[in-house]
PDB file of C-alpha atoms and ligand atoms in Angstrom:
ATOM      1  CA  MET A   1     -30.569  -1.198   7.684  1.00 96.00           C
ATOM      2  CA  PHE A   2     -34.283  -1.817   7.763  1.00 98.00           C
ATOM      3  CA  ILE A   3     -35.862   0.314  10.501  1.00 98.00           C
ATOM      4  CA  THR A   4     -39.552   0.471  11.393  1.00 98.00           C
ATOM      5  CA  ILE A   5     -41.273   3.154  13.445  1.00 98.00           C
ATOM      6  CA  GLU A   6     -44.457   2.236  15.252  1.00 98.00           C
ATOM      7  CA  GLY A   7     -46.953   3.926  17.520  1.00 98.00           C
ATOM      8  CA  ILE A   8     -50.553   5.066  17.735  1.00 96.00           C
ATOM      9  CA  ASP A   9     -51.923   7.744  15.408  1.00 92.00           C
ATOM     10  CA  GLY A  10     -50.613  11.156  16.438  1.00 91.00           C
ATOM     11  CA  CYS A  11     -47.444   9.915  18.188  1.00 94.00           C
ATOM     12  CA  GLY A  12     -45.127  11.768  15.790  1.00 94.00           C
ATOM     13  CA  LYS A  13     -43.922   8.944  13.532  1.00 96.00           C
ATOM     14  CA  SER A  14     -43.728  11.027  10.356  1.00 96.00           C
ATOM     15  CA  THR A  15     -41.765  13.857  11.949  1.00 96.00           C
ATOM     16  CA  GLN A  16     -39.270  11.516  13.540  1.00 98.00           C
ATOM     17  CA  SER A  17     -38.949   9.319  10.466  1.00 98.00           C
ATOM     18  CA  LYS A  18     -38.095  12.367   8.352  1.00 98.00           C
ATOM     19  CA  ARG A  19     -35.462  13.546  10.814  1.00 98.00           C
ATOM     20  CA  LEU A  20     -34.060  10.063  11.211  1.00 98.00           C
ATOM     21  CA  SER A  21     -33.717   9.477   7.480  1.00 98.00           C
ATOM     22  CA  GLU A  22     -31.827  12.752   6.991  1.00 98.00           C
ATOM     23  CA  TRP A  23     -29.532  12.019   9.922  1.00 98.00           C
ATOM     24  CA  LEU A  24     -28.938   8.358   9.011  1.00 98.00           C
ATOM     25  CA  GLU A  25     -28.058   9.199   5.427  1.00 98.00           C
ATOM     26  CA  GLY A  26     -25.449  11.710   6.611  1.00 97.00           C
ATOM     27  CA  ARG A  27     -24.156   9.401   9.325  1.00 96.00           C
ATOM     28  CA  THR A  28     -23.831   6.248   7.185  1.00 96.00           C
ATOM     29  CA  HIS A  29     -23.263   7.817   3.728  1.00 97.00           C
ATOM     30  CA  VAL A  30     -25.855   5.346   2.478  1.00 98.00           C
ATOM     31  CA  LYS A  31     -28.954   6.408   0.581  1.00 98.00           C
ATOM     32  CA  THR A  32     -31.905   6.273   2.958  1.00 98.00           C
ATOM     33  CA  ILE A  33     -35.498   5.795   1.804  1.00 98.00           C
ATOM     34  CA  ARG A  34     -38.570   6.756   3.818  1.00 98.00           C
ATOM     35  CA  THR A  35     -41.760   4.866   3.329  1.00 98.00           C
ATOM     36  CA  TYR A  36     -44.959   3.964   5.189  1.00 98.00           C
ATOM     37  CA  GLU A  37     -47.862   1.520   5.391  1.00 98.00           C
ATOM     38  CA  PRO A  38     -50.506   1.064   4.198  1.00 97.00           C
ATOM     39  CA  TYR A  39     -48.847   1.839   0.877  1.00 98.00           C
ATOM     40  CA  SER A  40     -49.945  -0.060  -2.209  1.00 96.00           C
ATOM     41  CA  PHE A  41     -53.699  -0.175  -1.537  1.00 96.00           C
ATOM     42  CA  ARG A  42     -53.721   2.823   0.795  1.00 96.00           C
ATOM     43  CA  GLU A  43     -56.748   4.745  -0.435  1.00 95.00           C
ATOM     44  CA  PHE A  44     -58.879   1.645  -0.718  1.00 95.00           C
ATOM     45  CA  ILE A  45     -57.974   0.461   2.790  1.00 95.00           C
ATOM     46  CA  LEU A  46     -58.342   3.804   4.538  1.00 91.00           C
ATOM     47  CA  SER A  47     -61.697   4.488   2.939  1.00 91.00           C
ATOM     48  CA  SER A  48     -63.155   1.019   3.620  1.00 89.00           C
ATOM     49  CA  ARG A  49     -65.867   1.152   6.238  1.00 73.00           C
ATOM     50  CA  GLY A  50     -67.704  -1.625   8.024  1.00 78.00           C
ATOM     51  CA  ILE A  51     -65.481  -4.425   6.814  1.00 92.00           C
ATOM     52  CA  SER A  52     -64.685  -7.322   9.154  1.00 95.00           C
ATOM     53  CA  PRO A  53     -61.430  -7.405  11.136  1.00 95.00           C
ATOM     54  CA  MET A  54     -60.430 -10.493   9.137  1.00 97.00           C
ATOM     55  CA  SER A  55     -60.860  -8.653   5.835  1.00 97.00           C
ATOM     56  CA  GLU A  56     -58.863  -5.788   7.268  1.00 96.00           C
ATOM     57  CA  LEU A  57     -56.089  -8.172   8.294  1.00 97.00           C
ATOM     58  CA  LEU A  58     -55.895  -9.712   4.839  1.00 97.00           C
ATOM     59  CA  LEU A  59     -55.874  -6.313   3.152  1.00 97.00           C
ATOM     60  CA  PHE A  60     -52.992  -5.086   5.318  1.00 98.00           C
ATOM     61  CA  LEU A  61     -51.033  -8.272   4.628  1.00 98.00           C
ATOM     62  CA  ALA A  62     -51.642  -7.966   0.887  1.00 98.00           C
ATOM     63  CA  ASP A  63     -50.593  -4.340   1.091  1.00 98.00           C
ATOM     64  CA  ARG A  64     -47.373  -5.359   2.879  1.00 98.00           C
ATOM     65  CA  ALA A  65     -46.545  -8.083   0.373  1.00 98.00           C
ATOM     66  CA  GLU A  66     -46.805  -5.565  -2.470  1.00 98.00           C
ATOM     67  CA  HIS A  67     -44.949  -2.878  -0.572  1.00 98.00           C
ATOM     68  CA  LEU A  68     -42.094  -5.300   0.105  1.00 98.00           C
ATOM     69  CA  LYS A  69     -41.965  -6.405  -3.506  1.00 98.00           C
ATOM     70  CA  ARG A  70     -42.188  -2.950  -5.069  1.00 98.00           C
ATOM     71  CA  ILE A  71     -40.283  -0.764  -2.600  1.00 98.00           C
ATOM     72  CA  ILE A  72     -38.680  -2.251   0.505  1.00 98.00           C
ATOM     73  CA  LEU A  73     -36.846  -5.288  -0.899  1.00 98.00           C
ATOM     74  CA  PRO A  74     -35.518  -3.579  -4.057  1.00 98.00           C
ATOM     75  CA  GLU A  75     -34.162  -0.721  -1.932  1.00 98.00           C
ATOM     76  CA  LEU A  76     -32.565  -3.071   0.618  1.00 98.00           C
ATOM     77  CA  ASN A  77     -31.095  -5.134  -2.215  1.00 98.00           C
ATOM     78  CA  GLU A  78     -29.501  -1.968  -3.593  1.00 98.00           C
ATOM     79  CA  GLY A  79     -27.806  -1.601  -0.213  1.00 98.00           C
ATOM     80  CA  HIS A  80     -29.928   1.351   0.858  1.00 98.00           C
ATOM     81  CA  ASN A  81     -31.369   2.010   4.310  1.00 98.00           C
ATOM     82  CA  VAL A  82     -35.153   1.811   4.560  1.00 98.00           C
ATOM     83  CA  ILE A  83     -37.203   3.543   7.246  1.00 98.00           C
ATOM     84  CA  CYS A  84     -40.811   2.415   7.276  1.00 98.00           C
ATOM     85  CA  GLU A  85     -43.630   3.962   9.307  1.00 98.00           C
ATOM     86  CA  ARG A  86     -45.744   1.005  10.446  1.00 98.00           C
ATOM     87  CA  TYR A  87     -45.175  -2.652   9.642  1.00 98.00           C
ATOM     88  CA  ASN A  88     -46.102  -6.024  11.181  1.00 98.00           C
ATOM     89  CA  ASP A  89     -46.598  -4.680  14.692  1.00 98.00           C
ATOM     90  CA  SER A  90     -49.245  -2.225  13.473  1.00 98.00           C
ATOM     91  CA  THR A  91     -51.212  -5.247  12.317  1.00 98.00           C
ATOM     92  CA  LEU A  92     -50.881  -6.882  15.739  1.00 98.00           C
ATOM     93  CA  ALA A  93     -51.669  -3.702  17.660  1.00 98.00           C
ATOM     94  CA  TYR A  94     -54.633  -2.567  15.527  1.00 96.00           C
ATOM     95  CA  GLN A  95     -56.222  -5.774  14.242  1.00 97.00           C
ATOM     96  CA  CYS A  96     -55.710  -7.663  17.547  1.00 98.00           C
ATOM     97  CA  GLY A  97     -55.504  -5.032  20.292  1.00 97.00           C
ATOM     98  CA  GLY A  98     -57.845  -2.659  18.486  1.00 95.00           C
ATOM     99  CA  HIS A  99     -60.247  -4.916  16.653  1.00 95.00           C
ATOM    100  CA  GLY A 100     -60.245  -8.099  18.660  1.00 96.00           C
ATOM    101  CA  LEU A 101     -58.497 -10.714  16.523  1.00 98.00           C
ATOM    102  CA  ASN A 102     -56.568 -13.312  18.501  1.00 98.00           C
ATOM    103  CA  LEU A 103     -52.946 -12.244  18.956  1.00 98.00           C
ATOM    104  CA  SER A 104     -51.219 -15.618  18.680  1.00 98.00           C
ATOM    105  CA  TYR A 105     -53.368 -16.553  15.695  1.00 98.00           C
ATOM    106  CA  VAL A 106     -52.358 -13.380  13.834  1.00 98.00           C
ATOM    107  CA  LYS A 107     -48.716 -13.757  14.911  1.00 98.00           C
ATOM    108  CA  ASN A 108     -48.758 -17.211  13.289  1.00 98.00           C
ATOM    109  CA  ILE A 109     -50.297 -15.882  10.089  1.00 98.00           C
ATOM    110  CA  ILE A 110     -47.696 -13.123   9.906  1.00 98.00           C
ATOM    111  CA  ALA A 111     -44.900 -15.626  10.579  1.00 98.00           C
ATOM    112  CA  SER A 112     -46.170 -17.793   7.740  1.00 98.00           C
ATOM    113  CA  CYS A 113     -45.990 -14.791   5.374  1.00 98.00           C
ATOM    114  CA  LYS A 114     -42.202 -14.780   5.937  1.00 98.00           C
ATOM    115  CA  PHE A 115     -41.933 -11.007   5.679  1.00 98.00           C
ATOM    116  CA  PRO A 116     -38.396  -9.894   6.559  1.00 98.00           C
ATOM    117  CA  GLU A 117     -37.781  -8.802  10.146  1.00 97.00           C
ATOM    118  CA  PRO A 118     -36.613  -5.210  10.669  1.00 98.00           C
ATOM    119  CA  ASP A 119     -33.073  -4.697  12.014  1.00 97.00           C
ATOM    120  CA  VAL A 120     -34.395  -2.088  14.430  1.00 98.00           C
ATOM    121  CA  LYS A 121     -37.952  -1.389  15.619  1.00 98.00           C
ATOM    122  CA  ILE A 122     -38.736   1.913  17.319  1.00 98.00           C
ATOM    123  CA  LEU A 123     -41.925   2.379  19.331  1.00 98.00           C
ATOM    124  CA  LEU A 124     -42.976   5.964  20.030  1.00 98.00           C
ATOM    125  CA  GLU A 125     -45.038   5.530  23.181  1.00 98.00           C
ATOM    126  CA  ILE A 126     -47.367   8.389  24.033  1.00 97.00           C
ATOM    127  CA  ASN A 127     -50.372   9.055  26.220  1.00 96.00           C
ATOM    128  CA  PRO A 128     -53.424   8.127  24.081  1.00 95.00           C
ATOM    129  CA  GLU A 129     -55.382  11.236  25.200  1.00 93.00           C
ATOM    130  CA  LEU A 130     -52.563  13.491  23.999  1.00 92.00           C
ATOM    131  CA  ALA A 131     -52.188  11.635  20.718  1.00 92.00           C
ATOM    132  CA  TYR A 132     -55.920  11.676  20.139  1.00 90.00           C
ATOM    133  CA  SER A 133     -56.176  15.423  20.674  1.00 87.00           C
ATOM    134  CA  ARG A 134     -53.452  15.889  18.032  1.00 86.00           C
ATOM    135  CA  VAL A 135     -55.318  13.646  15.618  1.00 86.00           C
ATOM    136  CA  LEU A 136     -58.496  15.690  16.039  1.00 84.00           C
ATOM    137  CA  GLU A 137     -56.585  18.838  15.094  1.00 83.00           C
ATOM    138  CA  ARG A 138     -55.505  17.361  11.763  1.00 78.00           C
ATOM    139  CA  HIS A 139     -57.507  18.228   8.689  1.00 58.00           C
ATOM    140  CA  ASN A 140     -57.491  14.723   7.267  1.00 61.00           C
ATOM    141  CA  SER A 141     -58.572  13.026  10.450  1.00 51.00           C
ATOM    142  CA  GLN A 142     -61.691  11.398   9.085  1.00 57.00           C
ATOM    143  CA  ASP A 143     -60.353   8.059   7.916  1.00 60.00           C
ATOM    144  CA  LYS A 144     -61.852   4.882   9.268  1.00 54.00           C
ATOM    145  CA  PHE A 145     -59.246   4.190  11.931  1.00 58.00           C
ATOM    146  CA  GLU A 146     -58.957   7.645  13.391  1.00 60.00           C
ATOM    147  CA  SER A 147     -62.713   8.151  13.569  1.00 62.00           C
ATOM    148  CA  GLU A 148     -63.095   5.169  15.900  1.00 72.00           C
ATOM    149  CA  GLY A 149     -61.863   7.215  18.777  1.00 86.00           C
ATOM    150  CA  LEU A 150     -60.003   7.292  21.999  1.00 91.00           C
ATOM    151  CA  SER A 151     -60.971   3.874  23.335  1.00 93.00           C
ATOM    152  CA  LEU A 152     -59.511   2.236  20.230  1.00 93.00           C
ATOM    153  CA  MET A 153     -56.287   4.210  20.703  1.00 94.00           C
ATOM    154  CA  LYS A 154     -56.039   3.020  24.307  1.00 96.00           C
ATOM    155  CA  ARG A 155     -56.448  -0.636  23.337  1.00 97.00           C
ATOM    156  CA  VAL A 156     -53.925  -0.282  20.521  1.00 97.00           C
ATOM    157  CA  SER A 157     -51.466   1.452  22.830  1.00 97.00           C
ATOM    158  CA  ASP A 158     -51.754  -1.312  25.464  1.00 97.00           C
ATOM    159  CA  CYS A 159     -51.157  -3.958  22.833  1.00 98.00           C
ATOM    160  CA  TYR A 160     -48.048  -2.200  21.486  1.00 98.00           C
ATOM    161  CA  LEU A 161     -46.591  -2.072  24.984  1.00 97.00           C
ATOM    162  CA  ASN A 162     -46.947  -5.849  25.308  1.00 96.00           C
ATOM    163  CA  LEU A 163     -45.048  -6.545  22.086  1.00 97.00           C
ATOM    164  CA  GLU A 164     -41.332  -7.207  22.194  1.00 93.00           C
ATOM    165  CA  GLY A 165     -38.071  -6.288  20.533  1.00 96.00           C
ATOM    166  CA  TYR A 166     -38.392  -2.516  20.513  1.00 95.00           C
ATOM    167  CA  ILE A 167     -36.442   0.540  21.318  1.00 96.00           C
ATOM    168  CA  VAL A 168     -39.257   2.223  23.278  1.00 97.00           C
ATOM    169  CA  ILE A 169     -39.205   6.026  23.459  1.00 97.00           C
ATOM    170  CA  HIS A 170     -41.642   7.536  25.953  1.00 96.00           C
ATOM    171  CA  CYS A 171     -42.665  10.748  24.212  1.00 95.00           C
ATOM    172  CA  SER A 172     -45.554  12.221  26.190  1.00 95.00           C
ATOM    173  CA  ASP A 173     -43.519  14.775  28.141  1.00 92.00           C
ATOM    174  CA  MET A 174     -40.821  15.341  25.540  1.00 95.00           C
ATOM    175  CA  LYS A 175     -40.314  17.914  22.830  1.00 95.00           C
ATOM    176  CA  GLU A 176     -39.664  16.816  19.254  1.00 96.00           C
ATOM    177  CA  ASP A 177     -35.909  17.508  19.621  1.00 97.00           C
ATOM    178  CA  GLU A 178     -35.644  15.468  22.786  1.00 97.00           C
ATOM    179  CA  VAL A 179     -37.420  12.516  21.217  1.00 98.00           C
ATOM    180  CA  PHE A 180     -35.086  12.674  18.251  1.00 98.00           C
ATOM    181  CA  ALA A 181     -32.002  12.913  20.487  1.00 98.00           C
ATOM    182  CA  LYS A 182     -33.082   9.676  22.206  1.00 97.00           C
ATOM    183  CA  ILE A 183     -33.650   7.906  18.910  1.00 97.00           C
ATOM    184  CA  LYS A 184     -30.216   9.006  17.690  1.00 97.00           C
ATOM    185  CA  LEU A 185     -28.552   7.837  20.875  1.00 97.00           C
ATOM    186  CA  GLU A 186     -30.115   4.395  20.600  1.00 95.00           C
ATOM    187  CA  LEU A 187     -29.233   4.033  16.928  1.00 96.00           C
ATOM    188  CA  GLU A 188     -25.617   5.107  17.478  1.00 95.00           C
ATOM    189  CA  LYS A 189     -25.277   2.081  19.766  1.00 94.00           C
ATOM    190  CA  ARG A 190     -26.387  -0.175  16.930  1.00 91.00           C
ATOM    191  CA  LEU A 191     -24.375   1.275  14.043  1.00 89.00           C
TER     192      LEU A 191
HETATM  193  P1  TYD B   1     -52.372   6.770   8.559  1.00 96.72           P
HETATM  194  O1  TYD B   1     -53.174   7.910   8.073  1.00 96.72           O
HETATM  195  O2  TYD B   1     -51.162   6.344   7.796  1.00 96.72           O
HETATM  196  O3  TYD B   1     -52.015   6.989  10.084  1.00 96.72           O
HETATM  197  P2  TYD B   1     -50.655   7.351  10.743  1.00 96.72           P
HETATM  198  O4  TYD B   1     -50.221   8.630  10.110  1.00 96.72           O
HETATM  199  O5  TYD B   1     -50.942   7.449  12.199  1.00 96.72           O
HETATM  200  O6  TYD B   1     -49.745   6.176  10.438  1.00 96.72           O
HETATM  201  O7  TYD B   1     -53.379   5.554   8.701  1.00 96.72           O
HETATM  202  C1  TYD B   1     -52.975   4.296   8.835  1.00 96.72           C
HETATM  203  C2  TYD B   1     -54.001   3.600   9.678  1.00 96.72           C
HETATM  204  O8  TYD B   1     -53.981   2.205   9.370  1.00 96.72           O
HETATM  205  C3  TYD B   1     -53.683   3.726  11.159  1.00 96.72           C
HETATM  206  O9  TYD B   1     -54.820   4.112  11.872  1.00 96.72           O
HETATM  207  C4  TYD B   1     -53.311   2.340  11.570  1.00 96.72           C
HETATM  208  C5  TYD B   1     -53.941   1.459  10.544  1.00 96.72           C
HETATM  209  N1  TYD B   1     -53.207   0.210  10.300  1.00 96.72           N
HETATM  210  C6  TYD B   1     -53.749  -0.989  10.744  1.00 96.72           C
HETATM  211  O10 TYD B   1     -54.824  -1.009  11.332  1.00 96.72           O
HETATM  212  N2  TYD B   1     -53.067  -2.161  10.491  1.00 96.72           N
HETATM  213  C7  TYD B   1     -51.880  -2.186   9.823  1.00 96.72           C
HETATM  214  O11 TYD B   1     -51.290  -3.272   9.612  1.00 96.72           O
HETATM  215  C8  TYD B   1     -51.340  -0.930   9.363  1.00 96.72           C
HETATM  216  C9  TYD B   1     -50.046  -0.910   8.593  1.00 96.72           C
HETATM  217  C10 TYD B   1     -52.030   0.239   9.620  1.00 96.72           C
END
């Protein structure tokens, strides 16, 4: 299975992806790999400041192409499960919702890249104010995207909610365990 986890910064993707990978490996008896994006050019991308949204888009797509080639596709071809934090919908939510590129234009570009579609997409939906306050508490919160603030998070969040094909988990009022229980329940239906 190829599973992606999406959501704004501070929604709890890493925590849930870790729990999910441990559970899924036990449940399916199939090796389960956790990964994330940006991956291949991560430091370069996260430290780039003042670049145009179009450059950003192309960097994230290049990053994805490499990530697929080096990690995701070899693991899937071995028959392993792959859980990836962020994928195509991050590009739509951030570069379009967040940074103003046209959504159908970017959807077409992504479609022409022919990146494989995930089997399951999970969206962790959370109140942007709550997520933002968590981000500010982190030590490493000074990268380009996080420093752009709450209004960016709100636009990104709205854009995510308009995308399709997700299991949406509304996390704002839930504890970590409750969020995970919901994810598990939804995945059980698909196994
Ligand atoms: P990261 O520190 O990995 O944030 P998080 O832990 O919340 O995933 O930073 C990744 C940042 O890159 C995040 O702010 C979203 C942004 N991003 C895009 O703008 N477009 C993309 O296609 C991807 C994959 C990430």
